[in-house]
């Protein structure tokens, strides 16, 4: 089927795990962290098949994924797929991706949503996924990857709506207007509490380079955009990083646990940069 390139973006390891599993299953496949290319003007590829694996951010594709797609030259590509990892919620990520692809004269041939554990501990009803829950999700994941593997190898079309927003859905036109607007003005604010020991893990895993260690304490630079990947809060070994409560809304990171995929280390996340 020719060389396959899979570009991935992952804050706490779910998408890395999916990309690695596909690399094992699909011959002549190379997985590539897309964050490495965000400072380039243009990204070239000679692959015939290209895929993208990423998490859902606020029901959309992550900002760095969209920025990368804008830079990617897809002239040689014959087949394009995308995989979104999520908690099970509806999203419009594939519409985001296809809007960019259409400007390049391409279409999204196949897309898939895979359910995985949540890495967002700010909500009252959130809990860290148990070993049993992760094991159950993994069985479901492997079963879905069996199907996805065959679809990609055979370059089949697969565009199941599932719980994904599409242009055919009646509410899509309204939802699609408000989501990008809301995300532009809403940003999570992080801080470190007294449990911080200045280990520097947050700085290592920060994919946007927003965190600097100053006097052995993390500083979130105001002039550097956050990728909202949640790597810093979930990989802190002391659980010292918290999310500030915005006006009229309470966050629960001080009492909740944390989540990172059991097969994704600090080094795995940091090496994306």
PDB file of N, CA, C and O in Angstrom, residues 141-173:
ATOM      1  N   UNK A 141     -11.021  -0.961  22.528  1.00  0.00           N
ATOM      2  CA  UNK A 141     -10.105  -0.292  21.609  1.00  0.00           C
ATOM      3  C   UNK A 141      -9.487  -1.278  20.627  1.00  0.00           C
ATOM      4  O   UNK A 141      -9.461  -1.037  19.415  1.00  0.00           O
ATOM      5  N   UNK A 142      -8.971  -2.390  21.140  1.00  0.00           N
ATOM      6  CA  UNK A 142      -8.316  -3.369  20.280  1.00  0.00           C
ATOM      7  C   UNK A 142      -9.285  -3.946  19.252  1.00  0.00           C
ATOM      8  O   UNK A 142      -8.916  -4.187  18.094  1.00  0.00           O
ATOM      9  N   UNK A 143     -10.520  -4.159  19.654  1.00  0.00           N
ATOM     10  CA  UNK A 143     -11.538  -4.652  18.729  1.00  0.00           C
ATOM     11  C   UNK A 143     -11.794  -3.639  17.618  1.00  0.00           C
ATOM     12  O   UNK A 143     -11.889  -4.001  16.430  1.00  0.00           O
ATOM     13  N   UNK A 144     -11.889  -2.361  17.985  1.00  0.00           N
ATOM     14  CA  UNK A 144     -12.101  -1.317  16.982  1.00  0.00           C
ATOM     15  C   UNK A 144     -10.890  -1.170  16.059  1.00  0.00           C
ATOM     16  O   UNK A 144     -11.041  -0.940  14.860  1.00  0.00           O
ATOM     17  N   UNK A 145      -9.691  -1.313  16.618  1.00  0.00           N
ATOM     18  CA  UNK A 145      -8.488  -1.200  15.798  1.00  0.00           C
ATOM     19  C   UNK A 145      -8.369  -2.341  14.795  1.00  0.00           C
ATOM     20  O   UNK A 145      -7.782  -2.169  13.715  1.00  0.00           O
ATOM     21  N   UNK A 146      -8.920  -3.508  15.122  1.00  0.00           N
ATOM     22  CA  UNK A 146      -8.956  -4.610  14.150  1.00  0.00           C
ATOM     23  C   UNK A 146      -9.690  -4.182  12.889  1.00  0.00           C
ATOM     24  O   UNK A 146      -9.255  -4.456  11.764  1.00  0.00           O
ATOM     25  N   UNK A 147     -10.810  -3.494  13.077  1.00  0.00           N
ATOM     26  CA  UNK A 147     -11.611  -3.028  11.948  1.00  0.00           C
ATOM     27  C   UNK A 147     -10.927  -1.873  11.222  1.00  0.00           C
ATOM     28  O   UNK A 147     -10.875  -1.830   9.985  1.00  0.00           O
ATOM     29  N   UNK A 148     -10.407  -0.928  12.003  1.00  0.00           N
ATOM     30  CA  UNK A 148      -9.749   0.248  11.422  1.00  0.00           C
ATOM     31  C   UNK A 148      -8.536  -0.159  10.605  1.00  0.00           C
ATOM     32  O   UNK A 148      -8.284   0.381   9.514  1.00  0.00           O
ATOM     33  N   UNK A 149      -7.777  -1.111  11.109  1.00  0.00           N
ATOM     34  CA  UNK A 149      -6.595  -1.608  10.405  1.00  0.00           C
ATOM     35  C   UNK A 149      -6.947  -2.066   8.993  1.00  0.00           C
ATOM     36  O   UNK A 149      -6.292  -1.693   8.012  1.00  0.00           O
ATOM     37  N   UNK A 150      -7.992  -2.874   8.866  1.00  0.00           N
ATOM     38  CA  UNK A 150      -8.383  -3.394   7.547  1.00  0.00           C
ATOM     39  C   UNK A 150      -8.871  -2.284   6.629  1.00  0.00           C
ATOM     40  O   UNK A 150      -8.581  -2.273   5.429  1.00  0.00           O
ATOM     41  N   UNK A 151      -9.609  -1.346   7.193  1.00  0.00           N
ATOM     42  CA  UNK A 151     -10.129  -0.233   6.385  1.00  0.00           C
ATOM     43  C   UNK A 151      -8.979   0.593   5.811  1.00  0.00           C
ATOM     44  O   UNK A 151      -8.977   0.945   4.622  1.00  0.00           O
ATOM     45  N   UNK A 152      -7.975   0.881   6.642  1.00  0.00           N
ATOM     46  CA  UNK A 152      -6.849   1.697   6.190  1.00  0.00           C
ATOM     47  C   UNK A 152      -5.993   0.933   5.175  1.00  0.00           C
ATOM     48  O   UNK A 152      -5.611   1.486   4.126  1.00  0.00           O
ATOM     49  N   UNK A 153      -5.690  -0.311   5.462  1.00  0.00           N
ATOM     50  CA  UNK A 153      -4.869  -1.111   4.542  1.00  0.00           C
ATOM     51  C   UNK A 153      -5.524  -1.212   3.166  1.00  0.00           C
ATOM     52  O   UNK A 153      -4.855  -1.108   2.131  1.00  0.00           O
ATOM     53  N   UNK A 154      -6.849  -1.381   3.157  1.00  0.00           N
ATOM     54  CA  UNK A 154      -7.579  -1.515   1.892  1.00  0.00           C
ATOM     55  C   UNK A 154      -8.033  -0.185   1.309  1.00  0.00           C
ATOM     56  O   UNK A 154      -8.684  -0.145   0.264  1.00  0.00           O
ATOM     57  N   UNK A 155      -7.695   0.901   2.012  1.00  0.00           N
ATOM     58  CA  UNK A 155      -8.060   2.254   1.576  1.00  0.00           C
ATOM     59  C   UNK A 155      -9.562   2.376   1.302  1.00  0.00           C
ATOM     60  O   UNK A 155     -10.002   2.929   0.291  1.00  0.00           O
ATOM     61  N   UNK A 156     -10.329   1.869   2.247  1.00  0.00           N
ATOM     62  CA  UNK A 156     -11.775   1.938   2.126  1.00  0.00           C
ATOM     63  C   UNK A 156     -12.300   3.272   2.664  1.00  0.00           C
ATOM     64  O   UNK A 156     -11.646   3.939   3.469  1.00  0.00           O
ATOM     65  N   UNK A 157     -13.497   3.630   2.223  1.00  0.00           N
ATOM     66  CA  UNK A 157     -14.169   4.808   2.757  1.00  0.00           C
ATOM     67  C   UNK A 157     -14.944   4.404   4.013  1.00  0.00           C
ATOM     68  O   UNK A 157     -15.659   3.398   4.011  1.00  0.00           O
ATOM     69  N   UNK A 158     -14.809   5.169   5.086  1.00  0.00           N
ATOM     70  CA  UNK A 158     -15.553   4.893   6.307  1.00  0.00           C
ATOM     71  C   UNK A 158     -15.820   6.215   7.010  1.00  0.00           C
ATOM     72  O   UNK A 158     -14.924   6.816   7.596  1.00  0.00           O
ATOM     73  N   UNK A 159     -17.086   6.646   6.938  1.00  0.00           N
ATOM     74  CA  UNK A 159     -17.446   7.946   7.496  1.00  0.00           C
ATOM     75  C   UNK A 159     -18.726   7.801   8.332  1.00  0.00           C
ATOM     76  O   UNK A 159     -19.716   8.463   8.091  1.00  0.00           O
ATOM     77  N   UNK A 160     -18.679   6.928   9.328  1.00  0.00           N
ATOM     78  CA  UNK A 160     -19.838   6.691  10.187  1.00  0.00           C
ATOM     79  C   UNK A 160     -20.095   7.898  11.081  1.00  0.00           C
ATOM     80  O   UNK A 160     -19.178   8.424  11.706  1.00  0.00           O
ATOM     81  N   UNK A 161     -21.337   8.290  11.171  1.00  0.00           N
ATOM     82  CA  UNK A 161     -21.691   9.467  11.974  1.00  0.00           C
ATOM     83  C   UNK A 161     -21.502   9.209  13.459  1.00  0.00           C
ATOM     84  O   UNK A 161     -21.001  10.060  14.181  1.00  0.00           O
ATOM     85  N   UNK A 162     -21.921   8.016  13.932  1.00  0.00           N
ATOM     86  CA  UNK A 162     -21.783   7.692  15.345  1.00  0.00           C
ATOM     87  C   UNK A 162     -22.317   8.868  16.169  1.00  0.00           C
ATOM     88  O   UNK A 162     -23.416   9.358  15.918  1.00  0.00           O
ATOM     89  N   UNK A 163     -21.563   9.361  17.130  1.00  0.00           N
ATOM     90  CA  UNK A 163     -21.982  10.558  17.880  1.00  0.00           C
ATOM     91  C   UNK A 163     -21.091  11.739  17.485  1.00  0.00           C
ATOM     92  O   UNK A 163     -20.746  12.580  18.292  1.00  0.00           O
ATOM     93  N   UNK A 164     -20.746  11.774  16.209  1.00  0.00           N
ATOM     94  CA  UNK A 164     -19.916  12.846  15.677  1.00  0.00           C
ATOM     95  C   UNK A 164     -20.790  13.838  14.924  1.00  0.00           C
ATOM     96  O   UNK A 164     -21.655  13.446  14.152  1.00  0.00           O
ATOM     97  N   UNK A 165     -20.586  15.114  15.160  1.00  0.00           N
ATOM     98  CA  UNK A 165     -21.336  16.127  14.423  1.00  0.00           C
ATOM     99  C   UNK A 165     -20.983  16.041  12.940  1.00  0.00           C
ATOM    100  O   UNK A 165     -19.817  15.918  12.573  1.00  0.00           O
ATOM    101  N   UNK A 166     -21.972  16.121  12.089  1.00  0.00           N
ATOM    102  CA  UNK A 166     -21.733  16.219  10.650  1.00  0.00           C
ATOM    103  C   UNK A 166     -22.611  17.342  10.110  1.00  0.00           C
ATOM    104  O   UNK A 166     -23.529  17.816  10.769  1.00  0.00           O
ATOM    105  N   UNK A 167     -22.328  17.729   8.905  1.00  0.00           N
ATOM    106  CA  UNK A 167     -23.100  18.829   8.313  1.00  0.00           C
ATOM    107  C   UNK A 167     -24.555  18.443   8.089  1.00  0.00           C
ATOM    108  O   UNK A 167     -25.420  19.293   7.924  1.00  0.00           O
ATOM    109  N   UNK A 168     -24.844  17.149   8.072  1.00  0.00           N
ATOM    110  CA  UNK A 168     -26.208  16.696   7.846  1.00  0.00           C
ATOM    111  C   UNK A 168     -27.069  16.792   9.105  1.00  0.00           C
ATOM    112  O   UNK A 168     -28.279  16.672   9.048  1.00  0.00           O
ATOM    113  N   UNK A 169     -26.426  16.965  10.269  1.00  0.00           N
ATOM    114  CA  UNK A 169     -27.193  17.019  11.517  1.00  0.00           C
ATOM    115  C   UNK A 169     -27.876  18.383  11.648  1.00  0.00           C
ATOM    116  O   UNK A 169     -27.243  19.413  11.435  1.00  0.00           O
ATOM    117  N   UNK A 170     -29.151  18.417  11.999  1.00  0.00           N
ATOM    118  CA  UNK A 170     -29.906  19.679  12.054  1.00  0.00           C
ATOM    119  C   UNK A 170     -29.282  20.731  12.953  1.00  0.00           C
ATOM    120  O   UNK A 170     -29.320  21.921  12.648  1.00  0.00           O
ATOM    121  N   UNK A 171     -28.722  20.310  14.081  1.00  0.00           N
ATOM    122  CA  UNK A 171     -28.190  21.285  15.037  1.00  0.00           C
ATOM    123  C   UNK A 171     -26.774  21.728  14.701  1.00  0.00           C
ATOM    124  O   UNK A 171     -26.246  22.635  15.339  1.00  0.00           O
ATOM    125  N   UNK A 172     -26.186  21.120  13.678  1.00  0.00           N
ATOM    126  CA  UNK A 172     -24.771  21.391  13.425  1.00  0.00           C
ATOM    127  C   UNK A 172     -24.499  22.861  13.123  1.00  0.00           C
ATOM    128  O   UNK A 172     -23.542  23.437  13.628  1.00  0.00           O
ATOM    129  N   UNK A 173     -25.321  23.484  12.300  1.00  0.00           N
ATOM    130  CA  UNK A 173     -25.050  24.863  11.885  1.00  0.00           C
ATOM    131  C   UNK A 173     -24.988  25.809  13.079  1.00  0.00           C
ATOM    132  O   UNK A 173     -24.191  26.741  13.106  1.00  0.00           O
TER     133      UNK A 173
END
